[in-house]
Short mmCIF file of C-alpha atoms in Angstrom, two decimals:
data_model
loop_
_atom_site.label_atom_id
_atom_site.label_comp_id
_atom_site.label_asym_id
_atom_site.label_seq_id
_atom_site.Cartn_x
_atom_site.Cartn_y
_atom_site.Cartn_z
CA UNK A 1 -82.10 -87.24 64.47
CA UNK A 2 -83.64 -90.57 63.65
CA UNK A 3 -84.29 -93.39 66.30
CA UNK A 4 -83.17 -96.89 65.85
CA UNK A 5 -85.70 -99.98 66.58
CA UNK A 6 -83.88 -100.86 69.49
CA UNK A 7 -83.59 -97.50 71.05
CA UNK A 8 -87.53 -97.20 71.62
CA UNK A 9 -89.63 -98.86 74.33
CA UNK A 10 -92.09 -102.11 72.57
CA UNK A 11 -95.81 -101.50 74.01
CA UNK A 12 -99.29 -103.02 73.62
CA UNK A 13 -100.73 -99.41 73.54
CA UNK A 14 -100.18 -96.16 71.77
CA UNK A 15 -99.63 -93.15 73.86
CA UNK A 16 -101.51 -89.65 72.66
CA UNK A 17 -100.77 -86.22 74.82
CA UNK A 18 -102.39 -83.15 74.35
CA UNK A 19 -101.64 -79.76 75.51
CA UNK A 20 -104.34 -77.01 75.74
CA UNK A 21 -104.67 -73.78 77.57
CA UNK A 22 -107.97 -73.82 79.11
CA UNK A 23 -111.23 -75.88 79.80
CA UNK A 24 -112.89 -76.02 76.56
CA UNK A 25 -109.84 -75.78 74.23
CA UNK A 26 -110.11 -78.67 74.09
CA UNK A 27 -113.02 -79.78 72.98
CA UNK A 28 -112.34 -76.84 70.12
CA UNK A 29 -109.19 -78.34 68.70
CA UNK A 30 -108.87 -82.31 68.07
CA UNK A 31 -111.72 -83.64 69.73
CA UNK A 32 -112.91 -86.03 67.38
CA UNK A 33 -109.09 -86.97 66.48
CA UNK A 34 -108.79 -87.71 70.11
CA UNK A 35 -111.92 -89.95 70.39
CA UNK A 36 -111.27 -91.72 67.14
CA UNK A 37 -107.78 -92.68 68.86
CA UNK A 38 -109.24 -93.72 71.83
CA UNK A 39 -111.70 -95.79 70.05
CA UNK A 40 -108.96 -97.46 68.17
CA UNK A 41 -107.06 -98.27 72.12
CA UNK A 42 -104.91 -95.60 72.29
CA UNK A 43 -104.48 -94.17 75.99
CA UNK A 44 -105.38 -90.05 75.67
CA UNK A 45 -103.91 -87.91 78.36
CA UNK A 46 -104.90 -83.98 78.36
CA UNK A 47 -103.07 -81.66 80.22
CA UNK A 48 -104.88 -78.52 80.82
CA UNK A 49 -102.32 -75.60 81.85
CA UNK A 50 -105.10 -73.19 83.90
CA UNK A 51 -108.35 -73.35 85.47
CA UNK A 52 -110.15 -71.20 83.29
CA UNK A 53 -110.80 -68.26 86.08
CA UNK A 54 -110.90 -65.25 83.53
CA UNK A 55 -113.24 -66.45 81.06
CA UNK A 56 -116.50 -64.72 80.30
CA UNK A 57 -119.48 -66.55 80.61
CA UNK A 58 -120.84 -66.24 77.09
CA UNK A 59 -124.08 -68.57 77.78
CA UNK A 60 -126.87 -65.91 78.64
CA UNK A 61 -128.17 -68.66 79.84
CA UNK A 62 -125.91 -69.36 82.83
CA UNK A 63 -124.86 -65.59 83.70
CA UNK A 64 -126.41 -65.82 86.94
CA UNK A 65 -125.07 -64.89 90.54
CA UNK A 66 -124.69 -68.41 92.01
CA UNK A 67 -122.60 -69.33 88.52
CA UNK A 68 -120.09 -66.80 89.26
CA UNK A 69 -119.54 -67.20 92.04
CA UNK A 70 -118.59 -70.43 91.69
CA UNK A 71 -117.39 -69.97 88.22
CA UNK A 72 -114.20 -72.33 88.78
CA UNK A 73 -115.89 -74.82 90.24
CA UNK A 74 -118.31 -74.76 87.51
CA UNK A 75 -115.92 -75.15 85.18
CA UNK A 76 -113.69 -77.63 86.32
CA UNK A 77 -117.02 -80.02 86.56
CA UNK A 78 -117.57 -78.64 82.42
CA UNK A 79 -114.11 -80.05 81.53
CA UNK A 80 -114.63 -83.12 82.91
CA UNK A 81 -118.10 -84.09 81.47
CA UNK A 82 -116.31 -82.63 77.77
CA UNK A 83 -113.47 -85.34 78.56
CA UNK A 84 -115.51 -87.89 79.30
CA UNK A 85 -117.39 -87.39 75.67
CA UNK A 86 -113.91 -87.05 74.36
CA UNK A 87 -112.90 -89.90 75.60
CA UNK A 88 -109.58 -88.73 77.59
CA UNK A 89 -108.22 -91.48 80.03
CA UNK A 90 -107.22 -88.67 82.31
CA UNK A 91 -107.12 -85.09 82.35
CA UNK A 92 -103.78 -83.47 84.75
CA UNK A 93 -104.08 -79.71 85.90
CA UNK A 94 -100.57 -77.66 85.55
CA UNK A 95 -101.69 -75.81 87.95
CA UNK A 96 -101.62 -71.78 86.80
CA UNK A 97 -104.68 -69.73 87.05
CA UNK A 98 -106.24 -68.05 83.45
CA UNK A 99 -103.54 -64.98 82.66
CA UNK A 100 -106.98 -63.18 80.79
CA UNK A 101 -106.41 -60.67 78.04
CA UNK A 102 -103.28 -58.39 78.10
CA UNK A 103 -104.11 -55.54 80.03
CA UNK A 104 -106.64 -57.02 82.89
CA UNK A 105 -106.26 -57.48 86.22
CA UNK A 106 -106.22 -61.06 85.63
CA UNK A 107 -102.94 -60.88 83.38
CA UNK A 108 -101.27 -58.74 86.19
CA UNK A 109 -101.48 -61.68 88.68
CA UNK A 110 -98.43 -63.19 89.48
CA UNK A 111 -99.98 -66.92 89.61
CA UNK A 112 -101.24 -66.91 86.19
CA UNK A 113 -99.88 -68.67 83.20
CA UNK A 114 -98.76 -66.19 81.41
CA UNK A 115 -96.20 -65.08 84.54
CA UNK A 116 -94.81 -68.16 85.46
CA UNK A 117 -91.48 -68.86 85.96
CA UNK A 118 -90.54 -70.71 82.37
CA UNK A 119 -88.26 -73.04 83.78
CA UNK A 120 -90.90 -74.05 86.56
CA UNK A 121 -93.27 -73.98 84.26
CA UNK A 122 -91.09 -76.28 81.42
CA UNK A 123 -90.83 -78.71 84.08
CA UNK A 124 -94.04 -79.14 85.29
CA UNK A 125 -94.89 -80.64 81.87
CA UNK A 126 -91.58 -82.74 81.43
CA UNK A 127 -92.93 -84.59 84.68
CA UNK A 128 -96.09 -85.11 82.99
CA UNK A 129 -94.26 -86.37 80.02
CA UNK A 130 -91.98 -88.39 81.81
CA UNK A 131 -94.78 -89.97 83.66
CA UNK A 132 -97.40 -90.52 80.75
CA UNK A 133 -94.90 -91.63 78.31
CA UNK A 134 -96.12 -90.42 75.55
CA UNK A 135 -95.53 -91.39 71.50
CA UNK A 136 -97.31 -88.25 70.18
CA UNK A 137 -97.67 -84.63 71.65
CA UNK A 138 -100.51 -82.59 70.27
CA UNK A 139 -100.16 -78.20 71.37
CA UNK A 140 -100.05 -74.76 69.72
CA UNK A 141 -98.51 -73.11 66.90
CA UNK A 142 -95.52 -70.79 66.54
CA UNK A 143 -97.72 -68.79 64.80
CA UNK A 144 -100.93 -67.18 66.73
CA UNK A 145 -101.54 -64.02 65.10
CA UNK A 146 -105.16 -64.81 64.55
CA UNK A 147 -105.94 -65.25 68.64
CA UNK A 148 -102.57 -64.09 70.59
CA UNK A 149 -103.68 -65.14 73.64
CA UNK A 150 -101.21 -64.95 76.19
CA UNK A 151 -102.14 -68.20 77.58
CA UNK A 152 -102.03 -70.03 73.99
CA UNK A 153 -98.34 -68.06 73.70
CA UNK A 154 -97.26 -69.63 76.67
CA UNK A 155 -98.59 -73.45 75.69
CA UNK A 156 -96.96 -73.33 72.41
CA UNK A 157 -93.60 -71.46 74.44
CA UNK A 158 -93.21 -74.47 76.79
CA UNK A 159 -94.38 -77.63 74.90
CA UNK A 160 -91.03 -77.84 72.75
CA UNK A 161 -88.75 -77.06 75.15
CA UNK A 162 -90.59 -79.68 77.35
CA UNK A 163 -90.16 -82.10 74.29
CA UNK A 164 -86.85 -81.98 74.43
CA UNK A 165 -85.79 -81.95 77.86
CA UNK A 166 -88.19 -84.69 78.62
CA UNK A 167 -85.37 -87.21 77.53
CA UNK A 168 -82.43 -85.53 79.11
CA UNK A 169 -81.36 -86.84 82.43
CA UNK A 170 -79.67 -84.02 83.07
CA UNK A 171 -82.58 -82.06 82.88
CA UNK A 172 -85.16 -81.38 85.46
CA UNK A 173 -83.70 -84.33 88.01
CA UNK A 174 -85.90 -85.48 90.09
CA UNK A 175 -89.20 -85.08 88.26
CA UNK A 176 -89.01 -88.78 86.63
CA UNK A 177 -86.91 -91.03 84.48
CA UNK A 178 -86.66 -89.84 80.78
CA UNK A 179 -88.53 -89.99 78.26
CA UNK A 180 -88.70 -89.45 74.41
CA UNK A 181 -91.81 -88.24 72.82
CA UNK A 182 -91.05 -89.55 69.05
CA UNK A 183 -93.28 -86.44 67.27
CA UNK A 184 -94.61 -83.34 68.42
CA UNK A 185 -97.89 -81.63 65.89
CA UNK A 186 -99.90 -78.14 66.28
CA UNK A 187 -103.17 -78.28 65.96
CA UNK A 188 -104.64 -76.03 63.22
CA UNK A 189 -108.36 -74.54 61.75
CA UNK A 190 -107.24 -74.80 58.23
CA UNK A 191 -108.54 -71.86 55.92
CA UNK A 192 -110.44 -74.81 53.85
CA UNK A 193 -112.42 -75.79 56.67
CA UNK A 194 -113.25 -72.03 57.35
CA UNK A 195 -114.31 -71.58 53.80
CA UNK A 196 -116.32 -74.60 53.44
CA UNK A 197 -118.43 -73.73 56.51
CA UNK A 198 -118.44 -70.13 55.01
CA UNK A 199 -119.57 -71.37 52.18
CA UNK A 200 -122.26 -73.38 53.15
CA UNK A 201 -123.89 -70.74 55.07
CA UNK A 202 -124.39 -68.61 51.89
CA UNK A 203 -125.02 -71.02 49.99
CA UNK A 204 -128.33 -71.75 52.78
CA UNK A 205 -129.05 -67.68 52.52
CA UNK A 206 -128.07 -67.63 56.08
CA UNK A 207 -125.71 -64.58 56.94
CA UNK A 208 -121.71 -66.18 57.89
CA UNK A 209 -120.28 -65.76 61.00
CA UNK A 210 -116.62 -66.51 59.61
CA UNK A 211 -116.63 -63.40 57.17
CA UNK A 212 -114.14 -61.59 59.94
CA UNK A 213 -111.82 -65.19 59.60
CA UNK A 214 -110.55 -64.19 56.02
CA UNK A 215 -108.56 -61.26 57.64
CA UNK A 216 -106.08 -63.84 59.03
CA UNK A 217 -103.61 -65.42 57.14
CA UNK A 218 -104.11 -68.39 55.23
CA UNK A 219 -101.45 -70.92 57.01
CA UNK A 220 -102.91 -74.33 54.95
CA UNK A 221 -99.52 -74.61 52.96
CA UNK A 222 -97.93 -75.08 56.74
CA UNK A 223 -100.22 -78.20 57.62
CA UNK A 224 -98.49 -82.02 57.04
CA UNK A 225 -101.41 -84.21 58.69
CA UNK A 226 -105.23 -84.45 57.86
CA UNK A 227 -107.03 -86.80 59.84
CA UNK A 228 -110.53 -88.30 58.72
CA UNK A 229 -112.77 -87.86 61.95
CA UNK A 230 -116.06 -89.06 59.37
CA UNK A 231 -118.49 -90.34 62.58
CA UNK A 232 -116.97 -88.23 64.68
CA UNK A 233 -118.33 -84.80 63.84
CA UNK A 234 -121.15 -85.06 66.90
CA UNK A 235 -118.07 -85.41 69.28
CA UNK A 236 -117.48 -81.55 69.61
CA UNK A 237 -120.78 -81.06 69.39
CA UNK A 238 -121.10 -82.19 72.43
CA UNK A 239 -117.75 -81.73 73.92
CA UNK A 240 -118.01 -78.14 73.46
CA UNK A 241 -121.71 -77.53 75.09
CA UNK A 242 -120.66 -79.76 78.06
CA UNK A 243 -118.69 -76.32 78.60
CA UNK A 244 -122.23 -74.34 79.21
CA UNK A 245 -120.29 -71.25 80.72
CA UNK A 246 -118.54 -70.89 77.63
CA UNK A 247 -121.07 -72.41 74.71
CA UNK A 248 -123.96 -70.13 73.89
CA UNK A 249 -125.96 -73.48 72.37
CA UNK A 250 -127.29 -70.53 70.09
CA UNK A 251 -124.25 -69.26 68.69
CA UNK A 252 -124.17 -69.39 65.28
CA UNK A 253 -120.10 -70.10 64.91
CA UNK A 254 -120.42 -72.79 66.70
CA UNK A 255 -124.26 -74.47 65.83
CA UNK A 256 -125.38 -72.14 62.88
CA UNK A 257 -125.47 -75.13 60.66
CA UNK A 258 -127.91 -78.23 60.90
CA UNK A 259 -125.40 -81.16 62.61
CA UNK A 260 -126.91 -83.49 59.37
CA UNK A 261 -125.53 -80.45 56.99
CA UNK A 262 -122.15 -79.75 58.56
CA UNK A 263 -121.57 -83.72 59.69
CA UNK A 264 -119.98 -84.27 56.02
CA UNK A 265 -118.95 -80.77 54.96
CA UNK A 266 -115.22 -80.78 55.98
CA UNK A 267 -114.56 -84.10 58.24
CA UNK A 268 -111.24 -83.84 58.61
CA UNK A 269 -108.95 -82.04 62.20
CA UNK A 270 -105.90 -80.47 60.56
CA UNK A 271 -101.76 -80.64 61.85
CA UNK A 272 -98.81 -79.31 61.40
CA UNK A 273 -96.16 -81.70 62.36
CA UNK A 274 -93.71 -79.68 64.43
CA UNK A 275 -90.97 -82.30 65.37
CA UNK A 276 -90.63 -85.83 64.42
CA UNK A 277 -88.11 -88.15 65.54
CA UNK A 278 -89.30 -91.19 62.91
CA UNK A 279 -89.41 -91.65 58.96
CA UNK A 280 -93.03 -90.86 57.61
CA UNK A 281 -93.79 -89.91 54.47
CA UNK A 282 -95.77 -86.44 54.36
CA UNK A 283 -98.69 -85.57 53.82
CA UNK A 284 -100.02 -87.67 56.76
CA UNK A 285 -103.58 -89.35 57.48
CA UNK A 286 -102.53 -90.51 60.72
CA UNK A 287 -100.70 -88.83 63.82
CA UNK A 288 -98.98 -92.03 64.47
CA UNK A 289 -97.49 -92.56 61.25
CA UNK A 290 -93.48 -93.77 61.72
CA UNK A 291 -94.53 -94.36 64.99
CA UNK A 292 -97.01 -97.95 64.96
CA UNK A 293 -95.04 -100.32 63.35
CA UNK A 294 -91.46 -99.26 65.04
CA UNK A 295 -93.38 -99.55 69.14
CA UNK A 296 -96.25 -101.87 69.04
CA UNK A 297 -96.03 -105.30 69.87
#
């Protein structure tokens, strides 16, 4: 299916929505793609499907009593300083608690993500949709063999059917008037960005931490879309140790290399375009290809 120019809504502003499981996924996946848009005027929405309530706190740093105690709290305050630096417009809560690991307590409680009712859960996000409007929806693969989180599952198990029925009125009545999203991309860590940090660090004599990355498969032939973030390497940087629960600033997979050393190694966030509703030619170097020319003004 193709659109026609005069079946899509003429705006001053391009509309970006991303879908992520947790606080901090997203300042791990897109960051800089989404601050580079929002530099350019586009409005950035992130929906965030759970509050984060299982995670570990991996910052030795901020394992203390008071933290975990209030380790929601905590984090809710982490995401918003990371979408702030991100430069999201506005960040909207699903509303499901962290489903954790399969086999923890966490994943065995009926309000988490990963039990939700799917149609509840389907619409929840097609009210979103219908209320942000968005041209382009950014979530997770098909394919999640490398981390199958049961939270990440149930992002990538919701966003398409949410695509779709986001533009059927018979669908979901009630929650909105409909709308079309026009593409639909997964965000991916491309093997070639693994390597060249891999790379780099034994090429400094410093020991990698991305030797155990090599056992997943290599899933570059799937992405469509490279997007130059060059500037925009220090934005998850600093995204991601906004999240100090989560961000051990001494973790070497995250901050092993020199920011001057990895700022031009691999400045590029990777896509896969999932759905598209408009003519673009592939590969991409822009998420809104098809898309500019046919809605703006």
């Amino acid at each position: 299916m193709r659109l026609s120019l005069a079946s899509v809504e003429h705006v001053d502003q391009l509309r970006l929505l991303t879908v992520h499981a947790h606080p901090d996924d997203e300042s791990s996946k897109g960051p800089a793609t989404v601050r580079k848009y929002h530099d350019e005027g586009a409005r950035a929405v992130l929906v965030c499907c759970t509050g984060g309530e299982a995670g570990d706190i991996l910052n030795p740093a901020m394992d203390r009593p008071e933290v975990r105690e209030n380790l929601h709290a905590i984090r809710m305050d982490e995401l918003r300083r990371a979408t702030e630096i991100i430069g999201y417009d506005e960040v909207v809560m699903l509303g499901y608690r962290d489903s954790g690991m399969p086999d923890s307590p966490e994943n065995a409680d009926p309000r988490c993500f990963a039990r939700a009712d799917f149609d509840e859960a389907v619409g929840r996000l097609v009210e979103i949709i219908r209320r942000e409007r968005p041209h382009v929806m950014v979530t997770y693969a098909d394919d999640q063999e490398g981390y199958p989180h049961p939270d990440h599952l149930q992002v990538h198990a919701i966003s398409l059917p949410a695509f779709d029925a986001a533009a059927d009125p018979d669908a979901f009545p009630g929650r909105g008037e409909p709308w079309q999203p026009l593409k639909v991309y997964y965000a991916a860590w491309s093997r070639a960005r693994v390597l060249a940090l891999h790379e780099k660090f034994l090429e400094l004599g410093l020991e990698s931490p991305f030797e155990r990355w090599f056992e997943r498969p290599d899933r570059d032939d799937r992405i469509t879309t490279r997007i130059d973030i060059s500037g925009y390497d220090h934005v998850r940087r600093e995204a991601l140790l906004a999240h100090a629960t989560q961000i051990d600033p001494e973790s070497p997979f995250w901050f092993g290399l020199p920011p001057e050393t990895s700022r031009d190694l691999y400045p590029i966030e990777d896509y896969i375009l999932a759905r598209s509703l408009v003519d673009s030619s592939l590969p991409e170097d822009d998420l809104f290809a098809g898309i500019r020319d046919r809605v703006l003004r």
